[in-house]
Amino acid sequence: MTLRASPKALLSMAALALLGAAALASWRPAPSAPAPPEPPPPAPATLSPTEGPAAGAPVQPEVMTVEGEDYRVHVIAFRLANAHFEVVDVEMSRDVAGVLERTRASFVINGGFFDRQRRPEGLVVVDGRELAPLAPSLGGGVLVVSGGRAALHDAAGFVLSPGAHLAVQGLPRLVVSGSRNVRSDGGPRAERTALCVLDRGRRMEAIVARGDRAQSGPTLGLLADMLVARGCEQALNLDGGPSTGVAWREDGGAREMAPRGPIRHAIAVRLDP
């Protein structure tokens, strides 16, 4: 059966359609609520100063040339009353510049010797902590810093007194009681590192003899004569040859003469600003 709408019903439906179309035409979405303002960006964090001691005072090495020789001698002089020592195991690397930054030192030099197994050879003590034991077979001497004074002792029968800030064994003792302690002028030429004691132990000089070639440098006898001429009262030879290296902090940056070969220990010295 087919249903048919009456004309009146059709008119009503048309009217409703027209009203719906008009309503749709006039409809506008209700304005949405304004978005909450974005929070302001956080203020830059204030970083606390780097923990640990302030960076050491910069140094200006004295650089000496030796007539007729192809090496130069860098000398860093300092007073022991203003010095703080640290010895760092660099694990057979050449990274004296890294030690300079990590310890915030004024300068860093290579330390003592190591054996064929790359173990430290010779006494090393810092602030009462022994990093390596005395090596009687090595001989040489032990340089001790205690109470703001430095003294060089014969390694034979040496016994360390309590309270030492630094003790390092090396060989040979280049200068003893202001006099040369090396018998011969001979021996190989090599790059050298040494510590010199002056002013009755109140001052020290770190001596680094380096050339442009690995084999350039003084003999031990020539180095001893040079240190006597500088007024050294005591002086100890540290590891040399390819182990010789130094890094220092200067105004505006840092400088480095890295060792040509790996080293076991580096001696960092931080000087009060």
PDB file of C-alpha atoms in Angstrom:
ATOM      1  CA  MET A   1       0.000   0.000   0.000  1.00  0.00           C
ATOM      2  CA  THR A   2       1.291   3.448  -0.949  1.00  0.00           C
ATOM      3  CA  LEU A   3       0.895   6.313   1.573  1.00  0.00           C
ATOM      4  CA  ARG A   4       0.383   9.789   0.268  1.00  0.00           C
ATOM      5  CA  ALA A   5       0.691  12.972   2.364  1.00  0.00           C
ATOM      6  CA  SER A   6      -2.072  15.518   2.270  1.00  0.00           C
ATOM      7  CA  PRO A   7      -1.355  18.942   0.697  1.00  0.00           C
ATOM      8  CA  LYS A   8      -1.614  20.562   4.118  1.00  0.00           C
ATOM      9  CA  ALA A   9       0.973  18.173   5.560  1.00  0.00           C
ATOM     10  CA  LEU A  10       3.276  18.814   2.630  1.00  0.00           C
ATOM     11  CA  LEU A  11       3.097  22.559   3.232  1.00  0.00           C
ATOM     12  CA  SER A  12       3.915  22.060   6.925  1.00  0.00           C
ATOM     13  CA  MET A  13       6.924  19.958   6.084  1.00  0.00           C
ATOM     14  CA  ALA A  14       8.180  22.539   3.587  1.00  0.00           C
ATOM     15  CA  ALA A  15       7.822  25.266   6.158  1.00  0.00           C
ATOM     16  CA  LEU A  16       9.839  23.285   8.669  1.00  0.00           C
ATOM     17  CA  ALA A  17      12.572  22.697   6.105  1.00  0.00           C
ATOM     18  CA  LEU A  18      12.779  26.398   5.330  1.00  0.00           C
ATOM     19  CA  LEU A  19      13.013  27.252   9.015  1.00  0.00           C
ATOM     20  CA  GLY A  20      15.781  24.661   9.483  1.00  0.00           C
ATOM     21  CA  ALA A  21      17.763  26.048   6.557  1.00  0.00           C
ATOM     22  CA  ALA A  22      17.460  29.579   7.911  1.00  0.00           C
ATOM     23  CA  ALA A  23      18.602  28.434  11.323  1.00  0.00           C
ATOM     24  CA  LEU A  24      21.617  26.693   9.816  1.00  0.00           C
ATOM     25  CA  ALA A  25      22.495  29.770   7.764  1.00  0.00           C
ATOM     26  CA  SER A  26      22.405  32.041  10.779  1.00  0.00           C
ATOM     27  CA  TRP A  27      24.243  29.674  13.117  1.00  0.00           C
ATOM     28  CA  ARG A  28      27.677  30.641  14.275  1.00  0.00           C
ATOM     29  CA  PRO A  29      29.789  28.649  16.726  1.00  0.00           C
ATOM     30  CA  ALA A  30      29.807  30.103  20.173  1.00  0.00           C
ATOM     31  CA  PRO A  31      33.057  31.873  20.915  1.00  0.00           C
ATOM     32  CA  SER A  32      35.384  29.600  22.787  1.00  0.00           C
ATOM     33  CA  ALA A  33      36.861  30.619  26.096  1.00  0.00           C
ATOM     34  CA  PRO A  34      40.234  32.331  25.695  1.00  0.00           C
ATOM     35  CA  ALA A  35      43.188  29.979  26.172  1.00  0.00           C
ATOM     36  CA  PRO A  36      45.041  30.485  29.411  1.00  0.00           C
ATOM     37  CA  PRO A  37      48.232  32.469  28.889  1.00  0.00           C
ATOM     38  CA  GLU A  38      51.374  30.379  28.517  1.00  0.00           C
ATOM     39  CA  PRO A  39      53.597  30.483  31.568  1.00  0.00           C
ATOM     40  CA  PRO A  40      56.712  32.627  31.087  1.00  0.00           C
ATOM     41  CA  PRO A  41      59.905  30.737  30.325  1.00  0.00           C
ATOM     42  CA  PRO A  42      61.908  29.877  33.413  1.00  0.00           C
ATOM     43  CA  ALA A  43      64.658  32.290  34.332  1.00  0.00           C
ATOM     44  CA  PRO A  44      68.187  31.040  33.585  1.00  0.00           C
ATOM     45  CA  ALA A  45      69.482  28.976  36.467  1.00  0.00           C
ATOM     46  CA  THR A  46      72.277  30.491  38.456  1.00  0.00           C
ATOM     47  CA  LEU A  47      75.088  27.996  38.375  1.00  0.00           C
ATOM     48  CA  SER A  48      77.054  27.522  41.532  1.00  0.00           C
ATOM     49  CA  PRO A  49      80.815  27.948  41.244  1.00  0.00           C
ATOM     50  CA  THR A  50      82.805  24.860  40.392  1.00  0.00           C
ATOM     51  CA  GLU A  51      83.344  22.891  43.551  1.00  0.00           C
ATOM     52  CA  GLY A  52      86.849  22.524  44.830  1.00  0.00           C
ATOM     53  CA  PRO A  53      89.701  24.978  45.128  1.00  0.00           C
ATOM     54  CA  ALA A  54      89.972  28.062  42.994  1.00  0.00           C
ATOM     55  CA  ALA A  55      92.238  27.807  39.994  1.00  0.00           C
ATOM     56  CA  GLY A  56      95.867  28.366  40.852  1.00  0.00           C
ATOM     57  CA  ALA A  57      97.666  31.565  40.046  1.00  0.00           C
ATOM     58  CA  PRO A  58      99.058  31.787  36.516  1.00  0.00           C
ATOM     59  CA  VAL A  59     102.794  31.474  36.061  1.00  0.00           C
ATOM     60  CA  GLN A  60     105.291  32.881  33.610  1.00  0.00           C
ATOM     61  CA  PRO A  61     108.203  30.480  33.057  1.00  0.00           C
ATOM     62  CA  GLU A  62     111.656  31.872  32.545  1.00  0.00           C
ATOM     63  CA  VAL A  63     112.973  30.537  29.245  1.00  0.00           C
ATOM     64  CA  MET A  64     116.725  30.176  28.849  1.00  0.00           C
ATOM     65  CA  THR A  65     118.658  29.297  25.717  1.00  0.00           C
ATOM     66  CA  VAL A  66     122.044  27.639  25.912  1.00  0.00           C
ATOM     67  CA  GLU A  67     124.657  28.871  23.496  1.00  0.00           C
ATOM     68  CA  GLY A  68     125.514  26.272  20.896  1.00  0.00           C
ATOM     69  CA  GLU A  69     122.694  23.964  21.987  1.00  0.00           C
ATOM     70  CA  ASP A  70     119.372  23.147  20.332  1.00  0.00           C
ATOM     71  CA  TYR A  71     117.256  22.979  23.478  1.00  0.00           C
ATOM     72  CA  ARG A  72     115.668  25.508  25.810  1.00  0.00           C
ATOM     73  CA  VAL A  73     115.276  25.419  29.571  1.00  0.00           C
ATOM     74  CA  HIS A  74     111.940  26.421  31.098  1.00  0.00           C
ATOM     75  CA  VAL A  75     112.133  27.418  34.763  1.00  0.00           C
ATOM     76  CA  ILE A  76     109.052  27.878  36.970  1.00  0.00           C
ATOM     77  CA  ALA A  77     109.999  29.449  40.308  1.00  0.00           C
ATOM     78  CA  PHE A  78     107.680  29.472  43.333  1.00  0.00           C
ATOM     79  CA  ARG A  79     107.587  29.816  47.093  1.00  0.00           C
ATOM     80  CA  LEU A  80     106.626  26.735  49.051  1.00  0.00           C
ATOM     81  CA  ALA A  81     104.505  28.745  51.498  1.00  0.00           C
ATOM     82  CA  ASN A  82     102.080  29.370  48.595  1.00  0.00           C
ATOM     83  CA  ALA A  83     102.206  25.903  47.012  1.00  0.00           C
ATOM     84  CA  HIS A  84      99.846  22.922  47.191  1.00  0.00           C
ATOM     85  CA  PHE A  85     100.916  19.632  45.663  1.00  0.00           C
ATOM     86  CA  GLU A  86      99.011  16.773  44.108  1.00  0.00           C
ATOM     87  CA  VAL A  87     100.310  13.669  42.329  1.00  0.00           C
ATOM     88  CA  VAL A  88      98.031  12.164  39.686  1.00  0.00           C
ATOM     89  CA  ASP A  89      98.294   8.718  38.109  1.00  0.00           C
ATOM     90  CA  VAL A  90      97.720   9.441  34.410  1.00  0.00           C
ATOM     91  CA  GLU A  91      97.716   5.702  33.644  1.00  0.00           C
ATOM     92  CA  MET A  92     100.513   5.738  31.087  1.00  0.00           C
ATOM     93  CA  SER A  93      99.081   8.598  29.038  1.00  0.00           C
ATOM     94  CA  ARG A  94     100.611  11.927  27.962  1.00  0.00           C
ATOM     95  CA  ASP A  95      97.783  14.081  29.305  1.00  0.00           C
ATOM     96  CA  VAL A  96      99.523  16.724  31.431  1.00  0.00           C
ATOM     97  CA  ALA A  97      97.146  19.390  30.070  1.00  0.00           C
ATOM     98  CA  GLY A  98      94.159  17.380  31.322  1.00  0.00           C
ATOM     99  CA  VAL A  99      95.748  17.125  34.758  1.00  0.00           C
ATOM    100  CA  LEU A 100      96.263  20.896  34.748  1.00  0.00           C
ATOM    101  CA  GLU A 101      92.523  21.457  34.287  1.00  0.00           C
ATOM    102  CA  ARG A 102      91.265  18.694  36.576  1.00  0.00           C
ATOM    103  CA  THR A 103      93.459  19.753  39.476  1.00  0.00           C
ATOM    104  CA  ARG A 104      93.111  23.495  38.742  1.00  0.00           C
ATOM    105  CA  ALA A 105      96.862  23.665  39.157  1.00  0.00           C
ATOM    106  CA  SER A 106      99.198  26.477  38.200  1.00  0.00           C
ATOM    107  CA  PHE A 107     101.500  24.022  36.468  1.00  0.00           C
ATOM    108  CA  VAL A 108     102.069  20.296  36.004  1.00  0.00           C
ATOM    109  CA  ILE A 109     105.290  18.386  35.319  1.00  0.00           C
ATOM    110  CA  ASN A 110     106.001  14.718  34.793  1.00  0.00           C
ATOM    111  CA  GLY A 111     106.857  12.752  37.915  1.00  0.00           C
ATOM    112  CA  GLY A 112     109.260   9.948  38.722  1.00  0.00           C
ATOM    113  CA  PHE A 113     110.186   6.665  37.128  1.00  0.00           C
ATOM    114  CA  PHE A 114     108.246   3.506  36.272  1.00  0.00           C
ATOM    115  CA  ASP A 115     109.450  -0.050  35.723  1.00  0.00           C
ATOM    116  CA  ARG A 116     109.104  -2.418  32.768  1.00  0.00           C
ATOM    117  CA  GLN A 117     105.671  -3.469  33.999  1.00  0.00           C
ATOM    118  CA  ARG A 118     104.722   0.225  34.010  1.00  0.00           C
ATOM    119  CA  ARG A 119     104.412   0.289  37.784  1.00  0.00           C
ATOM    120  CA  PRO A 120     105.579   3.412  39.647  1.00  0.00           C
ATOM    121  CA  GLU A 121     109.192   3.023  40.708  1.00  0.00           C
ATOM    122  CA  GLY A 122     110.255   5.049  43.711  1.00  0.00           C
ATOM    123  CA  LEU A 123     108.564   6.532  46.751  1.00  0.00           C
ATOM    124  CA  VAL A 124     105.604   8.848  46.164  1.00  0.00           C
ATOM    125  CA  VAL A 125     103.675  10.297  49.125  1.00  0.00           C
ATOM    126  CA  VAL A 126     101.073  13.081  49.098  1.00  0.00           C
ATOM    127  CA  ASP A 127      99.499  14.395  52.305  1.00  0.00           C
ATOM    128  CA  GLY A 128     100.534  11.269  54.191  1.00  0.00           C
ATOM    129  CA  ARG A 129      99.083   8.907  51.561  1.00  0.00           C
ATOM    130  CA  GLU A 130     101.612   6.567  49.978  1.00  0.00           C
ATOM    131  CA  LEU A 131     101.040   6.112  46.255  1.00  0.00           C
ATOM    132  CA  ALA A 132     104.194   4.064  45.686  1.00  0.00           C
ATOM    133  CA  PRO A 133     106.715   2.570  48.148  1.00  0.00           C
ATOM    134  CA  LEU A 134     110.369   3.401  48.560  1.00  0.00           C
ATOM    135  CA  ALA A 135     112.540   1.528  46.043  1.00  0.00           C
ATOM    136  CA  PRO A 136     115.922   0.874  47.731  1.00  0.00           C
ATOM    137  CA  SER A 137     117.302  -0.638  44.528  1.00  0.00           C
ATOM    138  CA  LEU A 138     116.596   2.598  42.654  1.00  0.00           C
ATOM    139  CA  GLY A 139     118.797   4.640  44.966  1.00  0.00           C
ATOM    140  CA  GLY A 140     119.029   8.348  44.250  1.00  0.00           C
ATOM    141  CA  GLY A 141     117.294  10.706  46.622  1.00  0.00           C
ATOM    142  CA  VAL A 142     113.924  11.629  48.091  1.00  0.00           C
ATOM    143  CA  LEU A 143     112.726  15.197  47.968  1.00  0.00           C
ATOM    144  CA  VAL A 144     110.392  15.973  50.877  1.00  0.00           C
ATOM    145  CA  VAL A 145     108.141  19.010  51.349  1.00  0.00           C
ATOM    146  CA  SER A 146     106.915  19.510  54.911  1.00  0.00           C
ATOM    147  CA  GLY A 147     105.876  22.581  56.852  1.00  0.00           C
ATOM    148  CA  GLY A 148     106.530  24.903  53.914  1.00  0.00           C
ATOM    149  CA  ARG A 149     110.123  23.722  53.508  1.00  0.00           C
ATOM    150  CA  ALA A 150     111.796  21.326  51.081  1.00  0.00           C
ATOM    151  CA  ALA A 151     114.770  19.047  51.741  1.00  0.00           C
ATOM    152  CA  LEU A 152     116.546  16.429  49.681  1.00  0.00           C
ATOM    153  CA  HIS A 153     117.603  13.185  51.388  1.00  0.00           C
ATOM    154  CA  ASP A 154     119.715  10.235  50.340  1.00  0.00           C
ATOM    155  CA  ALA A 155     117.395   7.329  49.516  1.00  0.00           C
ATOM    156  CA  ALA A 156     119.710   4.859  51.236  1.00  0.00           C
ATOM    157  CA  GLY A 157     118.179   4.118  54.631  1.00  0.00           C
ATOM    158  CA  PHE A 158     115.568   6.857  54.203  1.00  0.00           C
ATOM    159  CA  VAL A 159     112.655   6.891  56.652  1.00  0.00           C
ATOM    160  CA  LEU A 160     109.833   9.354  56.060  1.00  0.00           C
ATOM    161  CA  SER A 161     108.831  11.486  59.025  1.00  0.00           C
ATOM    162  CA  PRO A 162     105.111  12.052  59.729  1.00  0.00           C
ATOM    163  CA  GLY A 163     103.426  15.126  58.333  1.00  0.00           C
ATOM    164  CA  ALA A 164     105.087  15.240  54.932  1.00  0.00           C
ATOM    165  CA  HIS A 165     103.028  17.057  52.333  1.00  0.00           C
ATOM    166  CA  LEU A 166     105.012  15.598  49.433  1.00  0.00           C
ATOM    167  CA  ALA A 167     107.763  13.012  49.017  1.00  0.00           C
ATOM    168  CA  VAL A 168     109.090  11.876  45.648  1.00  0.00           C
ATOM    169  CA  GLN A 169     112.044   9.627  44.866  1.00  0.00           C
ATOM    170  CA  GLY A 170     114.233  10.140  41.806  1.00  0.00           C
ATOM    171  CA  LEU A 171     117.812   9.855  40.635  1.00  0.00           C
ATOM    172  CA  PRO A 172     120.395  11.062  40.625  1.00  0.00           C
ATOM    173  CA  ARG A 173     120.735  13.817  43.179  1.00  0.00           C
ATOM    174  CA  LEU A 174     122.111  16.455  40.852  1.00  0.00           C
ATOM    175  CA  VAL A 175     123.104  19.004  43.505  1.00  0.00           C
ATOM    176  CA  VAL A 176     123.901  18.355  47.166  1.00  0.00           C
ATOM    177  CA  SER A 177     124.772  21.173  49.590  1.00  0.00           C
ATOM    178  CA  GLY A 178     125.222  23.596  46.712  1.00  0.00           C
ATOM    179  CA  SER A 179     127.751  21.426  44.873  1.00  0.00           C
ATOM    180  CA  ARG A 180     127.511  19.270  41.806  1.00  0.00           C
ATOM    181  CA  ASN A 181     126.797  15.633  42.692  1.00  0.00           C
ATOM    182  CA  VAL A 182     127.341  14.070  39.260  1.00  0.00           C
ATOM    183  CA  ARG A 183     130.804  12.638  38.661  1.00  0.00           C
ATOM    184  CA  SER A 184     131.074  12.692  34.898  1.00  0.00           C
ATOM    185  CA  ASP A 185     130.245  15.110  32.129  1.00  0.00           C
ATOM    186  CA  GLY A 186     129.560  12.173  29.864  1.00  0.00           C
ATOM    187  CA  GLY A 187     126.423  10.184  29.436  1.00  0.00           C
ATOM    188  CA  PRO A 188     123.645  10.593  26.937  1.00  0.00           C
ATOM    189  CA  ARG A 189     121.992  13.862  26.095  1.00  0.00           C
ATOM    190  CA  ALA A 190     118.283  13.817  26.759  1.00  0.00           C
ATOM    191  CA  GLU A 191     115.361  16.021  27.665  1.00  0.00           C
ATOM    192  CA  ARG A 192     115.291  16.470  31.432  1.00  0.00           C
ATOM    193  CA  THR A 193     112.968  17.346  34.315  1.00  0.00           C
ATOM    194  CA  ALA A 194     114.342  18.351  37.715  1.00  0.00           C
ATOM    195  CA  LEU A 195     113.391  20.017  40.996  1.00  0.00           C
ATOM    196  CA  CYS A 196     115.721  22.609  42.525  1.00  0.00           C
ATOM    197  CA  VAL A 197     115.630  23.778  46.172  1.00  0.00           C
ATOM    198  CA  LEU A 198     116.733  27.297  47.134  1.00  0.00           C
ATOM    199  CA  ASP A 199     116.609  29.778  50.034  1.00  0.00           C
ATOM    200  CA  ARG A 200     117.149  27.109  52.692  1.00  0.00           C
ATOM    201  CA  GLY A 201     114.215  25.125  51.423  1.00  0.00           C
ATOM    202  CA  ARG A 202     111.728  27.977  51.193  1.00  0.00           C
ATOM    203  CA  ARG A 203     111.721  28.219  47.410  1.00  0.00           C
ATOM    204  CA  MET A 204     111.751  25.728  44.578  1.00  0.00           C
ATOM    205  CA  GLU A 205     112.211  25.756  40.839  1.00  0.00           C
ATOM    206  CA  ALA A 206     110.794  23.240  38.391  1.00  0.00           C
ATOM    207  CA  ILE A 207     113.316  22.784  35.565  1.00  0.00           C
ATOM    208  CA  VAL A 208     112.294  21.422  32.164  1.00  0.00           C
ATOM    209  CA  ALA A 209     114.922  21.121  29.411  1.00  0.00           C
ATOM    210  CA  ARG A 210     113.256  20.484  26.051  1.00  0.00           C
ATOM    211  CA  GLY A 211     114.329  20.667  22.444  1.00  0.00           C
ATOM    212  CA  ASP A 212     112.757  20.312  19.053  1.00  0.00           C
ATOM    213  CA  ARG A 213     114.190  16.817  18.705  1.00  0.00           C
ATOM    214  CA  ALA A 214     113.685  13.882  21.045  1.00  0.00           C
ATOM    215  CA  GLN A 215     117.419  13.405  21.577  1.00  0.00           C
ATOM    216  CA  SER A 216     118.188  17.056  22.303  1.00  0.00           C
ATOM    217  CA  GLY A 217     118.930  18.160  25.841  1.00  0.00           C
ATOM    218  CA  PRO A 218     121.761  18.273  28.356  1.00  0.00           C
ATOM    219  CA  THR A 219     123.732  15.484  29.930  1.00  0.00           C
ATOM    220  CA  LEU A 220     123.183  15.032  33.646  1.00  0.00           C
ATOM    221  CA  GLY A 221     126.546  16.692  34.294  1.00  0.00           C
ATOM    222  CA  LEU A 222     125.679  19.751  32.233  1.00  0.00           C
ATOM    223  CA  LEU A 223     122.299  20.000  33.943  1.00  0.00           C
ATOM    224  CA  ALA A 224     123.935  19.793  37.379  1.00  0.00           C
ATOM    225  CA  ASP A 225     126.382  22.576  36.452  1.00  0.00           C
ATOM    226  CA  MET A 226     123.513  24.724  35.232  1.00  0.00           C
ATOM    227  CA  LEU A 227     121.621  24.266  38.491  1.00  0.00           C
ATOM    228  CA  VAL A 228     124.664  25.049  40.622  1.00  0.00           C
ATOM    229  CA  ALA A 229     125.103  28.256  38.614  1.00  0.00           C
ATOM    230  CA  ARG A 230     121.480  29.147  39.387  1.00  0.00           C
ATOM    231  CA  GLY A 231     122.172  28.832  43.097  1.00  0.00           C
ATOM    232  CA  CYS A 232     120.375  25.565  43.725  1.00  0.00           C
ATOM    233  CA  GLU A 233     121.229  24.195  47.160  1.00  0.00           C
ATOM    234  CA  GLN A 234     119.751  20.770  46.385  1.00  0.00           C
ATOM    235  CA  ALA A 235     118.383  19.336  43.142  1.00  0.00           C
ATOM    236  CA  LEU A 236     116.787  16.050  42.150  1.00  0.00           C
ATOM    237  CA  ASN A 237     116.465  14.569  38.682  1.00  0.00           C
ATOM    238  CA  LEU A 238     113.031  13.177  37.804  1.00  0.00           C
ATOM    239  CA  ASP A 239     112.152  10.961  34.868  1.00  0.00           C
ATOM    240  CA  GLY A 240     113.435  12.378  31.590  1.00  0.00           C
ATOM    241  CA  GLY A 241     113.839  11.571  27.942  1.00  0.00           C
ATOM    242  CA  PRO A 242     110.410  10.920  26.376  1.00  0.00           C
ATOM    243  CA  SER A 243     108.773  11.360  29.797  1.00  0.00           C
ATOM    244  CA  THR A 244     109.723  15.045  30.045  1.00  0.00           C
ATOM    245  CA  GLY A 245     106.637  17.246  29.823  1.00  0.00           C
ATOM    246  CA  VAL A 246     105.041  20.340  31.312  1.00  0.00           C
ATOM    247  CA  ALA A 247     101.790  22.308  31.159  1.00  0.00           C
ATOM    248  CA  TRP A 248     101.136  25.623  32.805  1.00  0.00           C
ATOM    249  CA  ARG A 249      98.394  28.189  33.325  1.00  0.00           C
ATOM    250  CA  GLU A 250      99.171  31.671  32.058  1.00  0.00           C
ATOM    251  CA  ASP A 251      97.166  34.873  31.643  1.00  0.00           C
ATOM    252  CA  GLY A 252      94.615  34.220  28.930  1.00  0.00           C
ATOM    253  CA  GLY A 253      94.957  30.448  28.671  1.00  0.00           C
ATOM    254  CA  ALA A 254      97.262  27.501  29.126  1.00  0.00           C
ATOM    255  CA  ARG A 255     100.347  26.129  27.438  1.00  0.00           C
ATOM    256  CA  GLU A 256     101.569  22.568  27.095  1.00  0.00           C
ATOM    257  CA  MET A 257     104.672  20.690  26.047  1.00  0.00           C
ATOM    258  CA  ALA A 258     103.316  17.181  26.248  1.00  0.00           C
ATOM    259  CA  PRO A 259     105.673  14.280  26.947  1.00  0.00           C
ATOM    260  CA  ARG A 260     106.742  12.461  23.819  1.00  0.00           C
ATOM    261  CA  GLY A 261     105.940   9.167  25.532  1.00  0.00           C
ATOM    262  CA  PRO A 262     103.571   7.890  28.236  1.00  0.00           C
ATOM    263  CA  ILE A 263     104.126   8.697  31.899  1.00  0.00           C
ATOM    264  CA  ARG A 264     102.888   7.124  35.117  1.00  0.00           C
ATOM    265  CA  HIS A 265     102.624  10.091  37.480  1.00  0.00           C
ATOM    266  CA  ALA A 266     102.228  13.822  37.000  1.00  0.00           C
ATOM    267  CA  ILE A 267     103.037  16.349  39.743  1.00  0.00           C
ATOM    268  CA  ALA A 268     100.529  19.208  39.907  1.00  0.00           C
ATOM    269  CA  VAL A 269     101.415  22.405  41.803  1.00  0.00           C
ATOM    270  CA  ARG A 270      98.695  24.916  42.634  1.00  0.00           C
ATOM    271  CA  LEU A 271      99.920  28.325  43.736  1.00  0.00           C
ATOM    272  CA  ASP A 272      97.741  30.671  45.785  1.00  0.00           C
ATOM    273  CA  PRO A 273      96.431  33.561  43.659  1.00  0.00           C
TER     274      PRO A 273
END
